[in-house]
Amino acid sequence: MTRVKICGLTTEADLETVVDAGVDAVGIICGVSVDTPREVSIEQARQLVTATPPFVTTVLVTMPSDPDHARELVDAVGPDVLQIHGGLEPDDLDHLRSSINAQLLYAVDADDATNAAAYDDVVDALLVDTPGEDGGGGTGKTHDWERTRQAATDLESPLILAGGLTPDNVADAVRTVEPFAVDAASGVEADDGSKDPTAVQSFVDRATTAHRTVEPDSSHLP
Ligand SMILES: O=C(O)c1ccccc1N[C@@H]1O[C@H](COP(=O)(O)O)[C@@H](O)[C@H]1O
């Protein structure tokens, strides 16, 4: 079954919303070089990680200036997984992975998914996203899922599909790409930026049942 991560929690109310909906992982954004309403302070990130119940994976999403910066954030926040967006080289990630007490996930640009192979051996999972020009995520933009599916066939690492996923398109995305997991930030938010309970529940339900959903057969209709 496809796993679900919901990203960009900023409050304990968001945490409760997504945990109640049955997510597998929660994303907390801290230390990014782009302007985003989803970024929290190190202290808030640590509190959200601490408040997360057992059996829910905590993911620290960051854009470190260098591997030392990433290590400091992991030590301060204590997540289960570190998700890196931005320009670290495979060698940097290889060293980083062996020196942190967390698994490592690297976000690759869907426009450059062939580049993912260079990172395949040095991370625990690859996330394919539709980043902005500044390299950050949370753009709410989808990409060519067929191309991502093709790129994924050559990869050993579990693939996490991100970029513009919503309750309306996630089932189609799962059936097209067949990812290990899906990840959404902006597509499940209310107007005030909080995680919308109805949208989050619908996203989880549709992502996890996508392969069971049979499209209505209209071939017999005139
Ligand atoms: O969400 C952000 O603001 C963000 C900022 C900087 C790096 C990553 C960010 N979010 C990640 O972007 C993708 C997809 O977001 P969306 O669903 O298109 O809004 C997701 O992996 C988030 O973890």
PDB file of C-alpha atoms and ligand atoms in Angstrom:
ATOM      1  CA  MET A   1       0.000   0.000   0.000  1.00  0.00           C
ATOM      2  CA  THR A   2       1.225   3.501  -0.777  1.00  0.00           C
ATOM      3  CA  ARG A   3       2.527   5.367   2.265  1.00  0.00           C
ATOM      4  CA  VAL A   4       1.541   8.970   2.935  1.00  0.00           C
ATOM      5  CA  LYS A   5       3.563  11.896   4.217  1.00  0.00           C
ATOM      6  CA  ILE A   6       1.953  15.260   4.911  1.00  0.00           C
ATOM      7  CA  CYS A   7       4.441  18.109   5.004  1.00  0.00           C
ATOM      8  CA  GLY A   8       4.712  21.582   6.466  1.00  0.00           C
ATOM      9  CA  LEU A   9       3.021  21.192   9.838  1.00  0.00           C
ATOM     10  CA  THR A  10       3.409  24.338  11.885  1.00  0.00           C
ATOM     11  CA  THR A  11       1.272  23.678  14.984  1.00  0.00           C
ATOM     12  CA  GLU A  12       0.238  20.834  17.279  1.00  0.00           C
ATOM     13  CA  ALA A  13      -3.285  21.207  15.836  1.00  0.00           C
ATOM     14  CA  ASP A  14      -1.839  20.363  12.390  1.00  0.00           C
ATOM     15  CA  LEU A  15      -0.070  17.391  13.922  1.00  0.00           C
ATOM     16  CA  GLU A  16      -3.311  16.122  15.464  1.00  0.00           C
ATOM     17  CA  THR A  17      -5.145  16.572  12.150  1.00  0.00           C
ATOM     18  CA  VAL A  18      -2.700  14.491  10.143  1.00  0.00           C
ATOM     19  CA  VAL A  19      -2.139  11.809  12.785  1.00  0.00           C
ATOM     20  CA  ASP A  20      -5.915  11.373  13.170  1.00  0.00           C
ATOM     21  CA  ALA A  21      -6.149  10.922   9.393  1.00  0.00           C
ATOM     22  CA  GLY A  22      -3.703   8.000   9.578  1.00  0.00           C
ATOM     23  CA  VAL A  23      -0.574   9.372   7.896  1.00  0.00           C
ATOM     24  CA  ASP A  24       2.664   7.405   7.968  1.00  0.00           C
ATOM     25  CA  ALA A  25       4.960  10.416   8.147  1.00  0.00           C
ATOM     26  CA  VAL A  26       4.850  14.084   9.104  1.00  0.00           C
ATOM     27  CA  GLY A  27       7.098  16.741   7.570  1.00  0.00           C
ATOM     28  CA  ILE A  28       8.420  19.710   9.533  1.00  0.00           C
ATOM     29  CA  ILE A  29      10.193  22.451   7.579  1.00  0.00           C
ATOM     30  CA  CYS A  30      13.114  24.235   9.238  1.00  0.00           C
ATOM     31  CA  GLY A  31      16.291  25.920   8.023  1.00  0.00           C
ATOM     32  CA  VAL A  32      15.270  26.603   4.424  1.00  0.00           C
ATOM     33  CA  SER A  33      16.698  29.345   2.209  1.00  0.00           C
ATOM     34  CA  VAL A  34      13.335  30.181   0.638  1.00  0.00           C
ATOM     35  CA  ASP A  35      10.479  32.244   1.975  1.00  0.00           C
ATOM     36  CA  THR A  36       7.677  29.877   3.032  1.00  0.00           C
ATOM     37  CA  PRO A  37       4.812  30.137   5.533  1.00  0.00           C
ATOM     38  CA  ARG A  38       5.502  26.503   6.467  1.00  0.00           C
ATOM     39  CA  GLU A  39       8.901  27.118   8.043  1.00  0.00           C
ATOM     40  CA  VAL A  40       9.133  26.812  11.835  1.00  0.00           C
ATOM     41  CA  SER A  41      11.938  27.617  14.264  1.00  0.00           C
ATOM     42  CA  ILE A  42      14.314  24.945  15.552  1.00  0.00           C
ATOM     43  CA  GLU A  43      12.527  25.027  18.907  1.00  0.00           C
ATOM     44  CA  GLN A  44       9.077  24.599  17.291  1.00  0.00           C
ATOM     45  CA  ALA A  45      10.434  21.780  15.120  1.00  0.00           C
ATOM     46  CA  ARG A  46      11.839  20.007  18.171  1.00  0.00           C
ATOM     47  CA  GLN A  47       8.511  20.373  20.000  1.00  0.00           C
ATOM     48  CA  LEU A  48       6.546  18.957  17.059  1.00  0.00           C
ATOM     49  CA  VAL A  49       8.931  15.991  16.792  1.00  0.00           C
ATOM     50  CA  THR A  50       8.607  15.360  20.524  1.00  0.00           C
ATOM     51  CA  ALA A  51       4.797  15.535  20.338  1.00  0.00           C
ATOM     52  CA  THR A  52       4.571  13.007  17.492  1.00  0.00           C
ATOM     53  CA  PRO A  53       3.257   9.639  18.707  1.00  0.00           C
ATOM     54  CA  PRO A  54       4.976   6.280  18.225  1.00  0.00           C
ATOM     55  CA  PHE A  55       4.661   4.608  14.800  1.00  0.00           C
ATOM     56  CA  VAL A  56       4.489   7.947  12.972  1.00  0.00           C
ATOM     57  CA  THR A  57       7.755   8.899  11.231  1.00  0.00           C
ATOM     58  CA  THR A  58       9.046  12.437  11.725  1.00  0.00           C
ATOM     59  CA  VAL A  59      10.773  14.081   8.746  1.00  0.00           C
ATOM     60  CA  LEU A  60      12.843  17.256   9.049  1.00  0.00           C
ATOM     61  CA  VAL A  61      12.730  19.103   5.702  1.00  0.00           C
ATOM     62  CA  THR A  62      15.607  21.499   5.170  1.00  0.00           C
ATOM     63  CA  MET A  63      17.899  23.243   2.667  1.00  0.00           C
ATOM     64  CA  PRO A  64      21.273  23.239   4.446  1.00  0.00           C
ATOM     65  CA  SER A  65      24.116  25.469   3.341  1.00  0.00           C
ATOM     66  CA  ASP A  66      26.505  22.560   3.906  1.00  0.00           C
ATOM     67  CA  PRO A  67      26.592  19.111   5.577  1.00  0.00           C
ATOM     68  CA  ASP A  68      27.632  20.556   8.979  1.00  0.00           C
ATOM     69  CA  HIS A  69      24.519  22.740   9.002  1.00  0.00           C
ATOM     70  CA  ALA A  70      22.385  19.655   8.319  1.00  0.00           C
ATOM     71  CA  ARG A  71      24.085  17.710  11.130  1.00  0.00           C
ATOM     72  CA  GLU A  72      23.459  20.558  13.598  1.00  0.00           C
ATOM     73  CA  LEU A  73      19.767  20.639  12.676  1.00  0.00           C
ATOM     74  CA  VAL A  74      19.383  16.883  13.118  1.00  0.00           C
ATOM     75  CA  ASP A  75      21.071  17.045  16.521  1.00  0.00           C
ATOM     76  CA  ALA A  76      18.840  19.920  17.621  1.00  0.00           C
ATOM     77  CA  VAL A  77      15.519  18.615  16.279  1.00  0.00           C
ATOM     78  CA  GLY A  78      15.895  14.824  16.558  1.00  0.00           C
ATOM     79  CA  PRO A  79      13.824  13.601  13.554  1.00  0.00           C
ATOM     80  CA  ASP A  80      13.630  10.023  12.269  1.00  0.00           C
ATOM     81  CA  VAL A  81      14.381  11.156   8.709  1.00  0.00           C
ATOM     82  CA  LEU A  82      16.225  14.123   7.177  1.00  0.00           C
ATOM     83  CA  GLN A  83      14.800  15.395   3.840  1.00  0.00           C
ATOM     84  CA  ILE A  84      17.184  17.629   1.911  1.00  0.00           C
ATOM     85  CA  HIS A  85      16.234  20.051  -0.867  1.00  0.00           C
ATOM     86  CA  GLY A  86      18.964  22.021  -2.598  1.00  0.00           C
ATOM     87  CA  GLY A  87      22.378  21.538  -3.975  1.00  0.00           C
ATOM     88  CA  LEU A  88      24.357  19.042  -1.923  1.00  0.00           C
ATOM     89  CA  GLU A  89      26.581  16.740  -3.954  1.00  0.00           C
ATOM     90  CA  PRO A  90      26.350  12.924  -3.740  1.00  0.00           C
ATOM     91  CA  ASP A  91      29.668  12.750  -1.845  1.00  0.00           C
ATOM     92  CA  ASP A  92      28.385  15.212   0.765  1.00  0.00           C
ATOM     93  CA  LEU A  93      25.232  13.154   1.228  1.00  0.00           C
ATOM     94  CA  ASP A  94      27.227   9.945   1.518  1.00  0.00           C
ATOM     95  CA  HIS A  95      29.286  11.382   4.397  1.00  0.00           C
ATOM     96  CA  LEU A  96      26.259  13.014   5.957  1.00  0.00           C
ATOM     97  CA  ARG A  97      24.261   9.805   5.955  1.00  0.00           C
ATOM     98  CA  SER A  98      26.938   7.936   7.878  1.00  0.00           C
ATOM     99  CA  SER A  99      27.253  10.673  10.481  1.00  0.00           C
ATOM    100  CA  ILE A 100      23.635  11.347  11.502  1.00  0.00           C
ATOM    101  CA  ASN A 101      21.218   9.422  13.642  1.00  0.00           C
ATOM    102  CA  ALA A 102      18.456   9.633  11.031  1.00  0.00           C
ATOM    103  CA  GLN A 103      17.674   8.194   7.620  1.00  0.00           C
ATOM    104  CA  LEU A 104      18.373  10.400   4.612  1.00  0.00           C
ATOM    105  CA  LEU A 105      15.973  11.427   1.864  1.00  0.00           C
ATOM    106  CA  TYR A 106      17.029  13.632  -1.057  1.00  0.00           C
ATOM    107  CA  ALA A 107      14.674  15.701  -3.228  1.00  0.00           C
ATOM    108  CA  VAL A 108      15.455  15.640  -6.951  1.00  0.00           C
ATOM    109  CA  ASP A 109      13.990  17.920  -9.599  1.00  0.00           C
ATOM    110  CA  ALA A 110      11.479  16.092 -11.797  1.00  0.00           C
ATOM    111  CA  ASP A 111      12.871  18.018 -14.790  1.00  0.00           C
ATOM    112  CA  ASP A 112      16.207  16.408 -14.081  1.00  0.00           C
ATOM    113  CA  ALA A 113      15.072  12.993 -12.849  1.00  0.00           C
ATOM    114  CA  THR A 114      17.846  11.222 -14.770  1.00  0.00           C
ATOM    115  CA  ASN A 115      20.178  12.923 -12.269  1.00  0.00           C
ATOM    116  CA  ALA A 116      18.525  10.856  -9.528  1.00  0.00           C
ATOM    117  CA  ALA A 117      20.739   7.884 -10.396  1.00  0.00           C
ATOM    118  CA  ALA A 118      23.768   9.778  -9.041  1.00  0.00           C
ATOM    119  CA  TYR A 119      22.141   9.844  -5.609  1.00  0.00           C
ATOM    120  CA  ASP A 120      20.626   6.371  -5.639  1.00  0.00           C
ATOM    121  CA  ASP A 121      23.401   4.687  -3.630  1.00  0.00           C
ATOM    122  CA  VAL A 122      23.928   7.413  -1.042  1.00  0.00           C
ATOM    123  CA  VAL A 123      20.433   7.977   0.357  1.00  0.00           C
ATOM    124  CA  ASP A 124      17.657   5.890   1.922  1.00  0.00           C
ATOM    125  CA  ALA A 125      14.966   7.216  -0.419  1.00  0.00           C
ATOM    126  CA  LEU A 126      14.547   9.703  -3.280  1.00  0.00           C
ATOM    127  CA  LEU A 127      11.771  12.259  -3.496  1.00  0.00           C
ATOM    128  CA  VAL A 128      10.851  13.569  -6.942  1.00  0.00           C
ATOM    129  CA  ASP A 129       9.400  17.061  -6.664  1.00  0.00           C
ATOM    130  CA  THR A 130       8.530  20.062  -8.848  1.00  0.00           C
ATOM    131  CA  PRO A 131      10.743  22.732  -7.250  1.00  0.00           C
ATOM    132  CA  GLY A 132      10.623  26.480  -7.813  1.00  0.00           C
ATOM    133  CA  GLU A 133      13.450  28.407  -9.463  1.00  0.00           C
ATOM    134  CA  ASP A 134      14.898  28.993  -5.997  1.00  0.00           C
ATOM    135  CA  GLY A 135      15.187  25.224  -5.460  1.00  0.00           C
ATOM    136  CA  GLY A 136      12.522  25.122  -2.758  1.00  0.00           C
ATOM    137  CA  GLY A 137       9.480  22.871  -2.678  1.00  0.00           C
ATOM    138  CA  GLY A 138       5.875  23.578  -1.749  1.00  0.00           C
ATOM    139  CA  THR A 139       5.180  24.977  -5.224  1.00  0.00           C
ATOM    140  CA  GLY A 140       1.851  23.176  -5.646  1.00  0.00           C
ATOM    141  CA  LYS A 141       2.908  22.244  -9.198  1.00  0.00           C
ATOM    142  CA  THR A 142       2.684  18.783 -10.692  1.00  0.00           C
ATOM    143  CA  HIS A 143       5.081  17.380 -13.300  1.00  0.00           C
ATOM    144  CA  ASP A 144       5.146  14.708 -15.984  1.00  0.00           C
ATOM    145  CA  TRP A 145       4.295  11.605 -13.949  1.00  0.00           C
ATOM    146  CA  GLU A 146       4.935   9.234 -16.871  1.00  0.00           C
ATOM    147  CA  ARG A 147       8.507  10.497 -17.085  1.00  0.00           C
ATOM    148  CA  THR A 148       8.929  10.074 -13.345  1.00  0.00           C
ATOM    149  CA  ARG A 149       7.619   6.523 -13.596  1.00  0.00           C
ATOM    150  CA  GLN A 150      10.183   5.783 -16.309  1.00  0.00           C
ATOM    151  CA  ALA A 151      13.027   7.267 -14.266  1.00  0.00           C
ATOM    152  CA  ALA A 152      11.934   5.249 -11.226  1.00  0.00           C
ATOM    153  CA  THR A 153      12.301   1.934 -13.016  1.00  0.00           C
ATOM    154  CA  ASP A 154      16.101   2.325 -12.977  1.00  0.00           C
ATOM    155  CA  LEU A 155      16.311   3.270  -9.286  1.00  0.00           C
ATOM    156  CA  GLU A 156      16.906   0.999  -6.294  1.00  0.00           C
ATOM    157  CA  SER A 157      15.805   3.539  -3.688  1.00  0.00           C
ATOM    158  CA  PRO A 158      12.172   3.841  -2.633  1.00  0.00           C
ATOM    159  CA  LEU A 159      10.589   6.708  -4.609  1.00  0.00           C
ATOM    160  CA  ILE A 160       8.427   9.339  -2.988  1.00  0.00           C
ATOM    161  CA  LEU A 161       6.260  11.343  -5.350  1.00  0.00           C
ATOM    162  CA  ALA A 162       5.691  15.022  -4.498  1.00  0.00           C
ATOM    163  CA  GLY A 163       4.706  18.233  -6.239  1.00  0.00           C
ATOM    164  CA  GLY A 164       1.185  19.566  -6.492  1.00  0.00           C
ATOM    165  CA  LEU A 165      -0.563  16.494  -5.120  1.00  0.00           C
ATOM    166  CA  THR A 166      -4.120  17.032  -3.888  1.00  0.00           C
ATOM    167  CA  PRO A 167      -7.093  14.870  -2.900  1.00  0.00           C
ATOM    168  CA  ASP A 168      -8.343  15.242  -6.489  1.00  0.00           C
ATOM    169  CA  ASN A 169      -5.238  13.994  -8.299  1.00  0.00           C
ATOM    170  CA  VAL A 170      -3.478  11.673  -5.837  1.00  0.00           C
ATOM    171  CA  ALA A 171      -5.210   8.435  -6.874  1.00  0.00           C
ATOM    172  CA  ASP A 172      -4.309   9.057 -10.518  1.00  0.00           C
ATOM    173  CA  ALA A 173      -0.741   9.889  -9.496  1.00  0.00           C
ATOM    174  CA  VAL A 174      -0.416   6.657  -7.501  1.00  0.00           C
ATOM    175  CA  ARG A 175      -1.746   4.543 -10.371  1.00  0.00           C
ATOM    176  CA  THR A 176       0.565   6.253 -12.881  1.00  0.00           C
ATOM    177  CA  VAL A 177       3.840   6.338 -10.954  1.00  0.00           C
ATOM    178  CA  GLU A 178       3.324   3.514  -8.412  1.00  0.00           C
ATOM    179  CA  PRO A 179       5.546   5.274  -5.861  1.00  0.00           C
ATOM    180  CA  PHE A 180       6.567   3.919  -2.471  1.00  0.00           C
ATOM    181  CA  ALA A 181       4.947   6.997  -0.914  1.00  0.00           C
ATOM    182  CA  VAL A 182       3.258  10.285  -1.766  1.00  0.00           C
ATOM    183  CA  ASP A 183       3.895  13.636  -0.142  1.00  0.00           C
ATOM    184  CA  ALA A 184       1.739  16.778  -0.057  1.00  0.00           C
ATOM    185  CA  ALA A 185       2.124  20.197   1.539  1.00  0.00           C
ATOM    186  CA  SER A 186       0.087  22.985  -0.084  1.00  0.00           C
ATOM    187  CA  GLY A 187      -2.617  20.734  -1.558  1.00  0.00           C
ATOM    188  CA  VAL A 188      -4.203  19.860   1.789  1.00  0.00           C
ATOM    189  CA  GLU A 189      -4.292  23.306   3.387  1.00  0.00           C
ATOM    190  CA  ALA A 190      -7.153  25.593   4.376  1.00  0.00           C
ATOM    191  CA  ASP A 191      -7.057  29.282   3.385  1.00  0.00           C
ATOM    192  CA  ASP A 192      -5.335  30.185   6.662  1.00  0.00           C
ATOM    193  CA  GLY A 193      -2.478  27.755   5.944  1.00  0.00           C
ATOM    194  CA  SER A 194      -3.502  25.151   8.512  1.00  0.00           C
ATOM    195  CA  LYS A 195      -3.899  21.532   7.465  1.00  0.00           C
ATOM    196  CA  ASP A 196      -7.546  21.017   6.508  1.00  0.00           C
ATOM    197  CA  PRO A 197      -8.925  17.887   8.248  1.00  0.00           C
ATOM    198  CA  THR A 198     -11.340  16.995   5.421  1.00  0.00           C
ATOM    199  CA  ALA A 199      -8.707  17.448   2.722  1.00  0.00           C
ATOM    200  CA  VAL A 200      -6.072  15.488   4.647  1.00  0.00           C
ATOM    201  CA  GLN A 201      -8.456  12.587   5.322  1.00  0.00           C
ATOM    202  CA  SER A 202      -9.557  12.506   1.710  1.00  0.00           C
ATOM    203  CA  PHE A 203      -5.919  12.589   0.528  1.00  0.00           C
ATOM    204  CA  VAL A 204      -4.965   9.664   2.785  1.00  0.00           C
ATOM    205  CA  ASP A 205      -8.026   7.609   1.820  1.00  0.00           C
ATOM    206  CA  ARG A 206      -7.559   8.153  -1.919  1.00  0.00           C
ATOM    207  CA  ALA A 207      -3.794   7.553  -1.848  1.00  0.00           C
ATOM    208  CA  THR A 208      -4.098   4.314   0.098  1.00  0.00           C
ATOM    209  CA  THR A 209      -7.031   2.879  -1.870  1.00  0.00           C
ATOM    210  CA  ALA A 210      -6.008   4.044  -5.347  1.00  0.00           C
ATOM    211  CA  HIS A 211      -5.244   0.540  -6.549  1.00  0.00           C
ATOM    212  CA  ARG A 212      -8.546  -0.756  -5.260  1.00  0.00           C
ATOM    213  CA  THR A 213     -10.605   1.929  -6.996  1.00  0.00           C
ATOM    214  CA  VAL A 214     -12.090   0.627 -10.225  1.00  0.00           C
ATOM    215  CA  GLU A 215     -12.891   3.280 -12.777  1.00  0.00           C
ATOM    216  CA  PRO A 216     -16.542   3.113 -13.848  1.00  0.00           C
ATOM    217  CA  ASP A 217     -16.912   1.114 -17.058  1.00  0.00           C
ATOM    218  CA  SER A 218     -18.738   3.359 -19.510  1.00  0.00           C
ATOM    219  CA  SER A 219     -18.113   1.193 -22.600  1.00  0.00           C
ATOM    220  CA  HIS A 220     -21.675  -0.186 -22.561  1.00  0.00           C
ATOM    221  CA  LEU A 221     -23.191   3.308 -22.613  1.00  0.00           C
ATOM    222  CA  PRO A 222     -24.430   4.724 -25.904  1.00  0.00           C
TER     223      PRO A 222
HETATM  224  O1  LIG B   1       6.505  23.401   1.463  1.00  0.00           O
HETATM  225  C1  LIG B   1       7.417  24.236   1.453  1.00  0.00           C
HETATM  226  O2  LIG B   1       7.176  25.433   1.651  1.00  0.00           O
HETATM  227  C2  LIG B   1       8.837  23.792   1.192  1.00  0.00           C
HETATM  228  C3  LIG B   1       9.847  24.728   1.244  1.00  0.00           C
HETATM  229  C4  LIG B   1      11.160  24.355   1.028  1.00  0.00           C
HETATM  230  C5  LIG B   1      11.473  23.037   0.754  1.00  0.00           C
HETATM  231  C6  LIG B   1      10.465  22.083   0.689  1.00  0.00           C
HETATM  232  C7  LIG B   1       9.143  22.440   0.895  1.00  0.00           C
HETATM  233  N1  LIG B   1       8.103  21.520   0.815  1.00  0.00           N
HETATM  234  C8  LIG B   1       8.201  20.276   0.136  1.00  0.00           C
HETATM  235  O3  LIG B   1       7.745  20.432  -1.201  1.00  0.00           O
HETATM  236  C9  LIG B   1       7.127  19.251  -1.651  1.00  0.00           C
HETATM  237  C10 LIG B   1       5.825  19.462  -2.383  1.00  0.00           C
HETATM  238  O4  LIG B   1       5.055  20.492  -1.904  1.00  0.00           O
HETATM  239  P1  LIG B   1       3.590  20.774  -2.555  1.00  0.00           P
HETATM  240  O5  LIG B   1       2.732  19.579  -2.229  1.00  0.00           O
HETATM  241  O6  LIG B   1       3.764  20.941  -4.041  1.00  0.00           O
HETATM  242  O7  LIG B   1       3.088  22.001  -1.902  1.00  0.00           O
HETATM  243  C11 LIG B   1       6.969  18.367  -0.459  1.00  0.00           C
HETATM  244  O8  LIG B   1       7.963  17.377  -0.528  1.00  0.00           O
HETATM  245  C12 LIG B   1       7.290  19.222   0.723  1.00  0.00           C
HETATM  246  O9  LIG B   1       8.017  18.432   1.636  1.00  0.00           O
END
